[in-house]
mmCIF file of C-alpha atoms in Angstrom:
data_model
loop_
_atom_site.group_PDB
_atom_site.id
_atom_site.type_symbol
_atom_site.label_atom_id
_atom_site.label_comp_id
_atom_site.label_asym_id
_atom_site.label_seq_id
_atom_site.Cartn_x
_atom_site.Cartn_y
_atom_site.Cartn_z
ATOM 1 C CA MET A 1 19.949 -5.440 -10.992
ATOM 2 C CA ALA A 2 16.392 -4.576 -10.355
ATOM 3 C CA SER A 3 17.160 -1.043 -9.147
ATOM 4 C CA HIS A 4 17.194 0.156 -13.286
ATOM 5 C CA ASN A 5 13.734 0.078 -13.032
ATOM 6 C CA PRO A 6 11.987 -0.025 -9.872
ATOM 7 C CA HIS A 7 8.691 -0.960 -11.416
ATOM 8 C CA ARG A 8 10.040 -3.955 -12.515
ATOM 9 C CA VAL A 9 10.745 -6.853 -10.062
ATOM 10 C CA TYR A 10 13.205 -9.707 -12.085
ATOM 11 C CA LEU A 11 12.789 -12.911 -10.968
ATOM 12 C CA PRO A 12 14.669 -15.826 -12.256
ATOM 13 C CA THR A 13 13.134 -17.567 -15.208
ATOM 14 C CA ASN A 14 12.641 -21.154 -13.760
ATOM 15 C CA ALA A 15 9.669 -19.107 -12.191
ATOM 16 C CA ARG A 16 6.539 -20.767 -12.158
ATOM 17 C CA SER A 17 3.137 -19.744 -13.508
ATOM 18 C CA ASN A 18 0.141 -21.342 -12.231
ATOM 19 C CA GLN A 19 -4.175 -20.394 -12.743
ATOM 20 C CA TYR A 20 -6.908 -21.376 -11.590
ATOM 21 C CA LEU A 21 -10.943 -20.288 -11.681
ATOM 22 C CA LEU A 22 -12.766 -21.612 -8.538
ATOM 23 C CA ALA A 23 -16.803 -21.516 -9.541
ATOM 24 C CA GLU A 24 -19.167 -22.008 -6.323
ATOM 25 C CA ILE A 25 -22.922 -22.863 -6.100
ATOM 26 C CA LYS A 26 -24.630 -23.070 -3.047
ATOM 27 C CA THR A 27 -26.940 -25.980 -3.297
ATOM 28 C CA ASP A 28 -30.245 -26.323 -1.779
ATOM 29 C CA GLU A 29 -33.585 -28.398 -2.533
ATOM 30 C CA THR A 30 -34.667 -27.024 -5.706
ATOM 31 C CA LEU A 31 -31.053 -28.452 -7.219
ATOM 32 C CA TYR A 32 -31.182 -31.927 -6.065
ATOM 33 C CA ALA A 33 -35.558 -31.811 -6.401
ATOM 34 C CA GLY A 34 -35.170 -32.627 -10.238
ATOM 35 C CA PHE A 35 -33.120 -35.666 -9.893
ATOM 36 C CA ALA A 36 -33.218 -39.412 -7.866
ATOM 37 C CA SER A 37 -30.578 -38.984 -5.843
ATOM 38 C CA ALA A 38 -27.355 -36.582 -4.540
ATOM 39 C CA ALA A 39 -25.198 -39.148 -6.591
ATOM 40 C CA ASP A 40 -27.464 -38.915 -9.603
ATOM 41 C CA CYS A 41 -27.355 -35.597 -9.737
ATOM 42 C CA TYR A 42 -23.852 -34.721 -9.364
ATOM 43 C CA GLN A 43 -23.488 -37.319 -12.086
ATOM 44 C CA GLN A 44 -25.867 -35.808 -14.557
ATOM 45 C CA LEU A 45 -24.550 -32.358 -13.484
ATOM 46 C CA ALA A 46 -21.124 -33.780 -14.329
ATOM 47 C CA GLN A 47 -21.858 -34.773 -17.755
ATOM 48 C CA GLN A 48 -23.697 -31.792 -18.737
ATOM 49 C CA LEU A 49 -20.183 -29.685 -17.382
ATOM 50 C CA PHE A 50 -18.140 -31.687 -19.472
ATOM 51 C CA ALA A 51 -20.069 -31.688 -22.633
ATOM 52 C CA LEU A 52 -19.565 -27.523 -22.645
ATOM 53 C CA MET A 53 -15.649 -28.052 -21.882
ATOM 54 C CA GLU A 54 -15.330 -29.793 -24.819
ATOM 55 C CA GLN A 55 -17.730 -27.283 -26.678
ATOM 56 C CA PHE A 56 -15.589 -24.275 -25.174
ATOM 57 C CA ALA A 57 -12.305 -26.166 -25.474
ATOM 58 C CA LEU A 58 -10.995 -26.044 -21.541
ATOM 59 C CA ARG A 59 -8.888 -29.087 -21.057
ATOM 60 C CA ASN A 60 -8.468 -29.387 -17.051
ATOM 61 C CA VAL A 61 -11.985 -29.594 -15.118
ATOM 62 C CA GLN A 62 -12.981 -30.641 -12.056
ATOM 63 C CA LEU A 63 -16.244 -30.918 -10.086
ATOM 64 C CA ILE A 64 -15.702 -31.140 -6.428
ATOM 65 C CA ALA A 65 -19.550 -32.064 -4.786
ATOM 66 C CA ASN A 66 -17.628 -33.086 -0.957
ATOM 67 C CA ASP A 67 -17.312 -29.364 0.333
ATOM 68 C CA LYS A 68 -13.817 -30.185 0.034
ATOM 69 C CA LEU A 69 -11.702 -26.810 -0.524
ATOM 70 C CA PRO A 70 -9.134 -27.551 -3.892
ATOM 71 C CA ILE A 71 -5.399 -26.489 -3.371
ATOM 72 C CA VAL A 72 -3.846 -26.068 -6.502
ATOM 73 C CA ARG A 73 0.206 -26.930 -7.079
ATOM 74 C CA PHE A 74 2.910 -27.383 -9.850
ATOM 75 C CA HIS A 75 4.112 -30.694 -10.153
ATOM 76 C CA GLU A 76 5.804 -32.537 -13.103
ATOM 77 C CA GLU A 77 3.453 -35.821 -12.392
ATOM 78 C CA ALA A 78 -0.324 -35.001 -12.483
ATOM 79 C CA TYR A 79 -2.278 -36.504 -9.234
ATOM 80 C CA THR A 80 -4.416 -35.376 -6.459
ATOM 81 C CA LEU A 81 -4.104 -36.025 -2.811
ATOM 82 C CA GLN A 82 -7.847 -35.804 -0.290
ATOM 83 C CA THR A 83 -7.328 -35.008 2.602
ATOM 84 C CA GLU A 84 -10.748 -34.725 5.288
ATOM 85 C CA LYS A 85 -10.737 -30.531 4.205
ATOM 86 C CA GLN A 86 -8.986 -30.537 1.239
ATOM 87 C CA ILE A 87 -8.574 -31.927 -2.384
ATOM 88 C CA LEU A 88 -4.782 -30.757 -3.516
ATOM 89 C CA PHE A 89 -4.540 -30.896 -7.415
ATOM 90 C CA PHE A 90 -0.517 -31.299 -8.539
ATOM 91 C CA TYR A 91 -0.235 -30.794 -12.127
ATOM 92 C CA ASN A 92 2.105 -29.440 -14.966
ATOM 93 C CA PRO A 93 0.257 -26.930 -16.864
ATOM 94 C CA LYS A 94 2.059 -27.568 -20.073
ATOM 95 C CA TYR A 95 1.174 -31.313 -20.161
ATOM 96 C CA HIS A 96 -1.360 -32.337 -18.192
ATOM 97 C CA GLU A 97 -4.929 -32.828 -19.486
ATOM 98 C CA GLY A 98 -8.318 -33.686 -17.686
ATOM 99 C CA GLN A 99 -11.140 -34.350 -15.688
ATOM 100 C CA GLY A 100 -13.027 -35.473 -12.717
ATOM 101 C CA LEU A 101 -16.281 -35.593 -9.955
ATOM 102 C CA PHE A 102 -15.222 -35.960 -6.171
ATOM 103 C CA THR A 103 -17.861 -37.061 -4.262
ATOM 104 C CA THR A 104 -18.566 -38.500 -0.590
ATOM 105 C CA PRO A 105 -21.240 -41.755 -1.086
ATOM 106 C CA GLY A 106 -23.927 -40.994 0.724
ATOM 107 C CA TYR A 107 -23.359 -37.442 1.662
ATOM 108 C CA GLN A 108 -24.812 -34.452 0.563
ATOM 109 C CA ALA A 109 -22.924 -31.234 -0.181
ATOM 110 C CA ARG A 110 -23.635 -27.713 1.011
ATOM 111 C CA LYS A 111 -21.579 -25.958 -2.077
ATOM 112 C CA LEU A 112 -20.532 -27.468 -5.575
ATOM 113 C CA ARG A 113 -17.146 -26.379 -6.356
ATOM 114 C CA VAL A 114 -15.645 -26.323 -10.391
ATOM 115 C CA VAL A 115 -12.037 -26.237 -10.759
ATOM 116 C CA PHE A 116 -11.040 -24.904 -14.063
ATOM 117 C CA LEU A 117 -6.780 -25.491 -14.143
ATOM 118 C CA ALA A 118 -5.323 -23.185 -17.219
ATOM 119 C CA THR A 119 -3.060 -25.248 -19.706
ATOM 120 C CA GLY A 120 -0.849 -24.576 -22.241
ATOM 121 C CA ASP A 121 2.038 -22.266 -22.262
ATOM 122 C CA GLU A 122 2.574 -18.325 -21.729
ATOM 123 C CA LEU A 123 -0.361 -18.662 -18.651
ATOM 124 C CA ARG A 124 -0.058 -14.996 -17.662
ATOM 125 C CA ALA A 125 -0.077 -13.935 -21.652
ATOM 126 C CA GLN A 126 -3.159 -16.594 -21.581
ATOM 127 C CA ALA A 127 -5.413 -15.821 -18.715
ATOM 128 C CA ALA A 128 -7.694 -13.284 -20.122
ATOM 129 C CA VAL A 129 -8.638 -16.082 -22.599
ATOM 130 C CA PHE A 130 -8.995 -18.262 -20.585
ATOM 131 C CA HIS A 131 -11.093 -16.467 -17.949
ATOM 132 C CA GLN A 132 -13.498 -15.663 -20.930
ATOM 133 C CA LYS A 133 -13.740 -19.308 -21.978
ATOM 134 C CA VAL A 134 -14.631 -20.107 -18.449
ATOM 135 C CA VAL A 135 -17.085 -17.623 -17.689
ATOM 136 C CA GLN A 136 -18.860 -18.665 -21.210
ATOM 137 C CA LEU A 137 -19.137 -22.229 -20.001
ATOM 138 C CA LEU A 138 -20.552 -21.118 -16.759
ATOM 139 C CA THR A 139 -22.812 -18.996 -18.356
ATOM 140 C CA ALA A 140 -24.132 -21.594 -20.685
ATOM 141 C CA TRP A 141 -24.340 -24.105 -17.445
ATOM 142 C CA GLN A 142 -26.092 -21.518 -15.288
ATOM 143 C CA GLN A 143 -29.221 -21.858 -17.635
ATOM 144 C CA GLN A 144 -29.073 -25.715 -17.814
ATOM 145 C CA LEU A 145 -29.056 -25.837 -13.946
ATOM 146 C CA PRO A 146 -32.783 -26.032 -12.192
ATOM 147 C CA GLY A 147 -33.476 -22.691 -10.781
ATOM 148 C CA LYS A 148 -30.345 -20.931 -12.256
ATOM 149 C CA PRO A 149 -28.512 -20.287 -8.808
ATOM 150 C CA LEU A 150 -26.320 -17.829 -8.131
ATOM 151 C CA ILE A 151 -22.186 -19.189 -9.456
ATOM 152 C CA LYS A 152 -19.654 -16.778 -7.298
ATOM 153 C CA LEU A 153 -16.519 -17.195 -9.726
ATOM 154 C CA ARG A 154 -13.204 -16.631 -8.053
ATOM 155 C CA ASP A 155 -9.609 -15.881 -10.837
ATOM 156 C CA HIS A 156 -6.485 -17.612 -8.878
ATOM 157 C CA GLN A 157 -3.031 -16.939 -9.889
ATOM 158 C CA GLN A 158 0.404 -17.026 -9.053
ATOM 159 C CA LEU A 159 4.100 -16.818 -9.769
ATOM 160 C CA SER A 160 6.501 -19.260 -7.520
ATOM 161 C CA TYR A 161 9.694 -19.799 -7.255
ATOM 162 C CA ASP A 162 13.464 -19.829 -4.911
ATOM 163 C CA LEU A 163 14.397 -16.708 -3.522
ATOM 164 C CA PHE A 164 17.751 -18.311 -3.418
ATOM 165 C CA ALA A 165 17.604 -19.240 -7.006
ATOM 166 C CA LYS A 166 20.192 -17.107 -8.030
ATOM 167 C CA SER A 167 23.010 -18.725 -5.315
ATOM 168 C CA LYS A 168 21.915 -22.169 -6.711
ATOM 169 C CA GLY A 169 23.223 -20.980 -10.301
ATOM 170 C CA TYR A 170 19.785 -19.708 -12.129
ATOM 171 C CA LYS A 171 21.113 -16.564 -13.060
ATOM 172 C CA GLU A 172 18.894 -15.362 -16.082
ATOM 173 C CA THR A 173 16.082 -12.893 -14.807
ATOM 174 C CA TYR A 174 12.752 -12.201 -16.124
ATOM 175 C CA GLY A 175 11.097 -8.804 -15.192
ATOM 176 C CA TYR A 176 7.666 -8.413 -14.898
ATOM 177 C CA LYS A 177 5.191 -5.540 -13.984
ATOM 178 C CA LEU A 178 2.824 -7.646 -12.271
ATOM 179 C CA ARG A 179 -0.283 -5.317 -13.273
ATOM 180 C CA GLY A 180 -3.397 -5.686 -11.372
ATOM 181 C CA LEU A 181 -5.855 -8.287 -12.616
ATOM 182 C CA TYR A 182 -8.968 -5.694 -13.295
ATOM 183 C CA PRO A 183 -6.716 -3.561 -15.490
ATOM 184 C CA ARG A 184 -4.903 -6.002 -17.209
ATOM 185 C CA TYR A 185 -7.874 -7.781 -18.446
ATOM 186 C CA GLN A 186 -9.686 -4.680 -19.689
ATOM 187 C CA ALA A 187 -6.589 -4.235 -21.784
ATOM 188 C CA ARG A 188 -7.426 -7.450 -23.328
ATOM 189 C CA GLN A 189 -11.442 -6.735 -23.947
ATOM 190 C CA CYS A 190 -12.130 -9.150 -20.565
ATOM 191 C CA ALA A 191 -15.099 -7.102 -19.174
ATOM 192 C CA LEU A 192 -15.516 -7.447 -15.275
ATOM 193 C CA PRO A 193 -17.705 -6.577 -13.397
ATOM 194 C CA ALA A 194 -17.822 -3.198 -11.454
ATOM 195 C CA GLU A 195 -18.568 -5.328 -8.596
ATOM 196 C CA HIS A 196 -15.998 -6.810 -7.429
ATOM 197 C CA SER A 197 -13.222 -7.476 -4.683
ATOM 198 C CA GLU A 198 -9.362 -8.201 -5.170
ATOM 199 C CA ILE A 199 -6.608 -9.390 -2.888
ATOM 200 C CA THR A 200 -2.735 -9.523 -3.627
ATOM 201 C CA TYR A 201 -0.475 -11.095 -1.232
ATOM 202 C CA VAL A 202 2.697 -13.012 -0.730
ATOM 203 C CA THR A 203 3.589 -16.012 0.951
ATOM 204 C CA VAL A 204 6.459 -17.398 1.853
ATOM 205 C CA THR A 205 7.627 -20.967 3.864
ATOM 206 C CA LEU A 206 10.070 -21.558 6.213
ATOM 207 C CA PRO A 207 11.109 -24.524 7.368
ATOM 208 C CA LEU A 208 12.152 -24.735 10.599
ATOM 209 C CA THR A 209 15.570 -26.707 10.566
ATOM 210 C CA ARG A 210 17.084 -28.249 13.218
ATOM 211 C CA SER A 211 19.854 -25.361 12.860
ATOM 212 C CA LEU A 212 16.678 -22.593 13.234
ATOM 213 C CA LYS A 213 15.477 -24.904 16.441
ATOM 214 C CA GLN A 214 18.832 -25.137 17.949
ATOM 215 C CA HIS A 215 19.226 -21.134 17.758
ATOM 216 C CA PHE A 216 16.515 -20.371 19.988
ATOM 217 C CA LEU A 217 15.371 -23.521 21.664
ATOM 218 C CA VAL A 218 17.622 -25.492 24.501
ATOM 219 C CA ASP A 219 17.581 -29.015 24.527
ATOM 220 C CA GLY A 220 14.433 -30.348 25.937
ATOM 221 C CA ALA A 221 12.217 -27.323 25.512
ATOM 222 C CA THR A 222 8.860 -27.888 25.493
ATOM 223 C CA ASP A 223 8.084 -24.579 25.240
ATOM 224 C CA PHE A 224 8.262 -22.856 22.133
ATOM 225 C CA SER A 225 7.239 -19.082 22.182
ATOM 226 C CA LEU A 226 10.971 -18.091 22.259
ATOM 227 C CA LEU A 227 10.830 -19.840 18.580
ATOM 228 C CA TYR A 228 7.954 -18.128 17.397
ATOM 229 C CA GLN A 229 8.335 -14.778 18.881
ATOM 230 C CA GLN A 230 11.737 -14.427 17.328
ATOM 231 C CA LEU A 231 10.580 -15.397 14.216
ATOM 232 C CA GLU A 232 7.664 -13.072 14.707
ATOM 233 C CA GLN A 233 9.880 -10.427 15.659
ATOM 234 C CA ARG A 234 12.274 -10.515 13.377
ATOM 235 C CA PHE A 235 10.123 -10.991 10.058
ATOM 236 C CA THR A 236 8.485 -7.810 11.139
ATOM 237 C CA ALA A 237 11.751 -5.776 11.813
ATOM 238 C CA ALA A 238 12.299 -6.765 7.985
ATOM 239 C CA CYS A 239 9.319 -5.399 6.887
ATOM 240 C CA ALA A 240 9.317 -2.001 8.617
ATOM 241 C CA GLY A 241 9.785 0.802 7.246
ATOM 242 C CA LYS A 242 9.000 -0.465 3.552
ATOM 243 C CA LYS A 243 5.160 0.218 3.283
ATOM 244 C CA LEU A 244 4.772 -3.324 4.298
ATOM 245 C CA ASP A 245 2.288 -3.578 6.819
ATOM 246 C CA LYS A 246 -0.768 -6.111 6.843
ATOM 247 C CA LEU A 247 1.223 -9.230 7.620
ATOM 248 C CA ALA A 248 0.338 -12.657 9.419
ATOM 249 C CA ILE A 249 2.232 -15.798 10.293
ATOM 250 C CA VAL A 250 0.701 -19.161 10.726
ATOM 251 C CA ALA A 251 2.955 -21.476 12.559
ATOM 252 C CA ASN A 252 0.533 -23.768 14.140
ATOM 253 C CA GLY A 253 0.340 -26.776 11.511
ATOM 254 C CA LEU A 254 -2.122 -25.706 9.421
ATOM 255 C CA THR A 255 -2.279 -24.728 5.900
ATOM 256 C CA PRO A 256 -2.914 -20.542 5.519
ATOM 257 C CA ILE A 257 -6.349 -19.549 3.231
ATOM 258 C CA VAL A 258 -5.822 -16.102 2.763
ATOM 259 C CA ARG A 259 -9.251 -14.132 1.561
ATOM 260 C CA ASN A 260 -10.434 -10.519 1.363
ATOM 261 C CA SER A 261 -12.145 -9.454 4.149
ATOM 262 C CA LYS A 262 -15.200 -8.138 2.103
ATOM 263 C CA TRP A 263 -15.923 -11.872 1.537
ATOM 264 C CA ASP A 264 -14.760 -14.137 4.033
ATOM 265 C CA LYS A 265 -13.844 -13.698 7.821
ATOM 266 C CA ILE A 266 -10.986 -15.710 9.727
ATOM 267 C CA GLU A 267 -11.846 -19.238 10.995
ATOM 268 C CA ASN A 268 -10.041 -22.435 11.130
ATOM 269 C CA ASN A 269 -10.342 -26.491 10.708
ATOM 270 C CA ARG A 270 -8.116 -29.366 11.328
ATOM 271 C CA GLU A 271 -6.310 -28.194 8.134
ATOM 272 C CA LEU A 272 -6.967 -24.899 6.993
ATOM 273 C CA GLN A 273 -6.568 -21.750 8.928
ATOM 274 C CA LYS A 274 -8.871 -18.758 7.121
ATOM 275 C CA ILE A 275 -7.591 -15.293 6.744
ATOM 276 C CA SER A 276 -8.862 -12.118 6.411
ATOM 277 C CA PHE A 277 -7.530 -8.522 5.248
ATOM 278 C CA ASN A 278 -9.251 -5.653 3.837
ATOM 279 C CA PRO A 279 -6.447 -4.023 0.973
ATOM 280 C CA ASP A 280 -8.514 -0.619 1.499
ATOM 281 C CA CYS A 281 -7.825 0.018 4.922
ATOM 282 C CA LEU A 282 -5.176 2.176 5.834
ATOM 283 C CA GLU A 283 -4.365 0.492 9.096
ATOM 284 C CA SER A 284 -1.780 -1.800 9.846
ATOM 285 C CA GLN A 285 -2.703 -5.584 10.535
ATOM 286 C CA LEU A 286 -0.405 -8.143 12.380
ATOM 287 C CA LEU A 287 -2.081 -11.823 12.759
ATOM 288 C CA SER A 288 -0.179 -14.327 14.688
ATOM 289 C CA PHE A 289 -1.253 -18.075 14.776
ATOM 290 C CA TRP A 290 0.977 -20.307 16.938
ATOM 291 C CA GLN A 291 0.760 -22.432 19.848
ATOM 292 C CA ALA A 292 3.580 -22.188 22.441
ATOM 293 C CA ASP A 293 3.361 -26.208 23.240
ATOM 294 C CA LYS A 294 3.194 -27.432 19.349
ATOM 295 C CA LEU A 295 6.266 -27.317 17.104
ATOM 296 C CA VAL A 296 5.594 -27.182 13.697
ATOM 297 C CA GLU A 297 7.957 -28.435 10.817
ATOM 298 C CA SER A 298 7.515 -25.250 8.652
ATOM 299 C CA ALA A 299 6.233 -21.551 9.306
ATOM 300 C CA HIS A 300 4.108 -19.449 6.669
ATOM 301 C CA PHE A 301 4.650 -15.428 6.537
ATOM 302 C CA ILE A 302 1.930 -13.474 4.726
ATOM 303 C CA ILE A 303 2.598 -10.028 3.604
ATOM 304 C CA VAL A 304 -0.707 -8.364 1.349
ATOM 305 C CA ALA A 305 -0.792 -5.176 -1.146
ATOM 306 C CA ASP A 306 -2.562 -2.249 0.029
ATOM 307 C CA GLN A 307 -4.562 -0.239 -2.596
ATOM 308 C CA ASP A 308 -2.063 1.773 -3.426
ATOM 309 C CA ASP A 309 0.767 -0.621 -3.990
ATOM 310 C CA ASN A 310 -1.247 -1.039 -7.714
ATOM 311 C CA THR A 311 0.036 1.195 -9.265
ATOM 312 C CA GLU A 312 -0.587 2.158 -12.963
ATOM 313 C CA PHE A 313 2.801 0.291 -13.692
ATOM 314 C CA GLY A 314 1.723 -3.053 -11.417
ATOM 315 C CA TYR A 315 2.691 -4.387 -8.623
ATOM 316 C CA GLY A 316 6.788 -4.570 -9.285
ATOM 317 C CA ARG A 317 7.177 -1.930 -6.773
ATOM 318 C CA PHE A 318 5.597 -3.881 -4.094
ATOM 319 C CA MET A 319 7.239 -7.193 -4.909
ATOM 320 C CA ASN A 320 10.593 -5.228 -4.825
ATOM 321 C CA GLN A 321 10.003 -4.006 -1.319
ATOM 322 C CA VAL A 322 8.926 -7.782 -0.644
ATOM 323 C CA GLU A 323 11.890 -8.805 -1.938
ATOM 324 C CA GLU A 324 14.170 -7.216 -0.089
ATOM 325 C CA ALA A 325 12.203 -7.719 3.151
ATOM 326 C CA LEU A 326 12.557 -11.497 2.644
ATOM 327 C CA ARG A 327 16.174 -11.065 2.142
ATOM 328 C CA SER A 328 16.999 -9.025 5.670
ATOM 329 C CA PHE A 329 14.737 -11.422 7.288
ATOM 330 C CA ALA A 330 16.790 -14.779 5.757
ATOM 331 C CA ARG A 331 20.396 -12.915 6.505
ATOM 332 C CA GLN A 332 18.919 -12.594 10.422
ATOM 333 C CA LEU A 333 18.176 -15.846 10.254
ATOM 334 C CA GLU A 334 21.687 -16.951 8.924
ATOM 335 C CA ILE A 335 19.730 -19.080 6.059
ATOM 336 C CA PRO A 336 22.542 -20.584 3.676
ATOM 337 C CA GLY A 337 20.704 -19.784 0.343
ATOM 338 C CA ASP A 338 22.735 -23.009 -1.742
ATOM 339 C CA ARG A 339 21.693 -25.354 0.033
ATOM 340 C CA GLN A 340 18.085 -24.514 1.369
ATOM 341 C CA ASP A 341 14.894 -23.113 -0.549
ATOM 342 C CA LEU A 342 13.232 -20.333 0.301
ATOM 343 C CA LEU A 343 9.672 -21.013 -1.821
ATOM 344 C CA VAL A 344 8.233 -17.735 -2.723
ATOM 345 C CA ARG A 345 4.616 -17.387 -3.954
ATOM 346 C CA PHE A 346 2.604 -14.048 -5.692
ATOM 347 C CA TYR A 347 -0.827 -14.445 -5.454
ATOM 348 C CA GLN A 348 -3.651 -12.142 -7.256
ATOM 349 C CA HIS A 349 -7.139 -12.797 -6.796
ATOM 350 C CA ILE A 350 -10.074 -11.097 -8.393
ATOM 351 C CA SER A 351 -13.945 -12.473 -6.691
ATOM 352 C CA TYR A 352 -17.414 -11.304 -8.305
ATOM 353 C CA VAL A 353 -21.044 -12.891 -8.743
ATOM 354 C CA LEU A 354 -21.706 -13.910 -11.861
ATOM 355 C CA ALA A 355 -24.384 -12.145 -13.652
#
């Protein structure tokens, strides 16, 4: 049990690990001036990028030149799905490699985005090595780009698992310290600039099942505020007293994107809900996004770590508090763990501008 070491969290051995790095370059006329067209620009830059990919032994690199935001998910089959605002990459890091260029005919991108998907086994153990390879590639590529533009780099890592894995027969667990990215990389001789931002948080996706709707709504209801208010109240009650005070609920049908407020502000579009938190702020924060007249298929709940949750041991204690809160929340809603998944994702992000 986790209680014998409060600085480790014990997650099921079938928990999945993902890592990807996202490089962003703002485009301007200096970048496009040396090419016959935007399409020609993207083709030539992709050729440069994919040649460097081979040189630095990176196996899955994607260039996005249509201003869509990449979303990365684990899947046993490799495939890519585009919507108006997103590109979703589904892949299994152990097996899937690839390279791709994503453009829209006649469209000139405001930003170039390069997605570096981690591959192989033991992603967390090899994360610093992967990060270093990406930085080396980007440094070399930057020298080839017109005007040598600034490159903003984000490192995204996550662990995902079913909160009810044990109820479904997955009894074995593995203990994680969940060290912060900056000290973890320093210990592996991967230098990061002092000027950077970090954010660590947890999301849980709750399907709004028939039984939940029946419990909180009357037949034929067109005002769903009671359902959302009850979910919000029970979620905050489950987190109360556990030093979990930076919270959000997103139940407006949009995909939540969590960022550090140092870089990004709260905004949305037709598909994405961007949420900004300041992990260094001592004040509590509760953000709610839902519409009384709109019933959605699932609700997303977010818990953001404070700066002091990153102890010398890592985020293990924080994650134990999160698990305790989520289990309390699930009990209040009478969720049958043997028949329903409650997908938990633990995220660690670090961002900085490449020197």
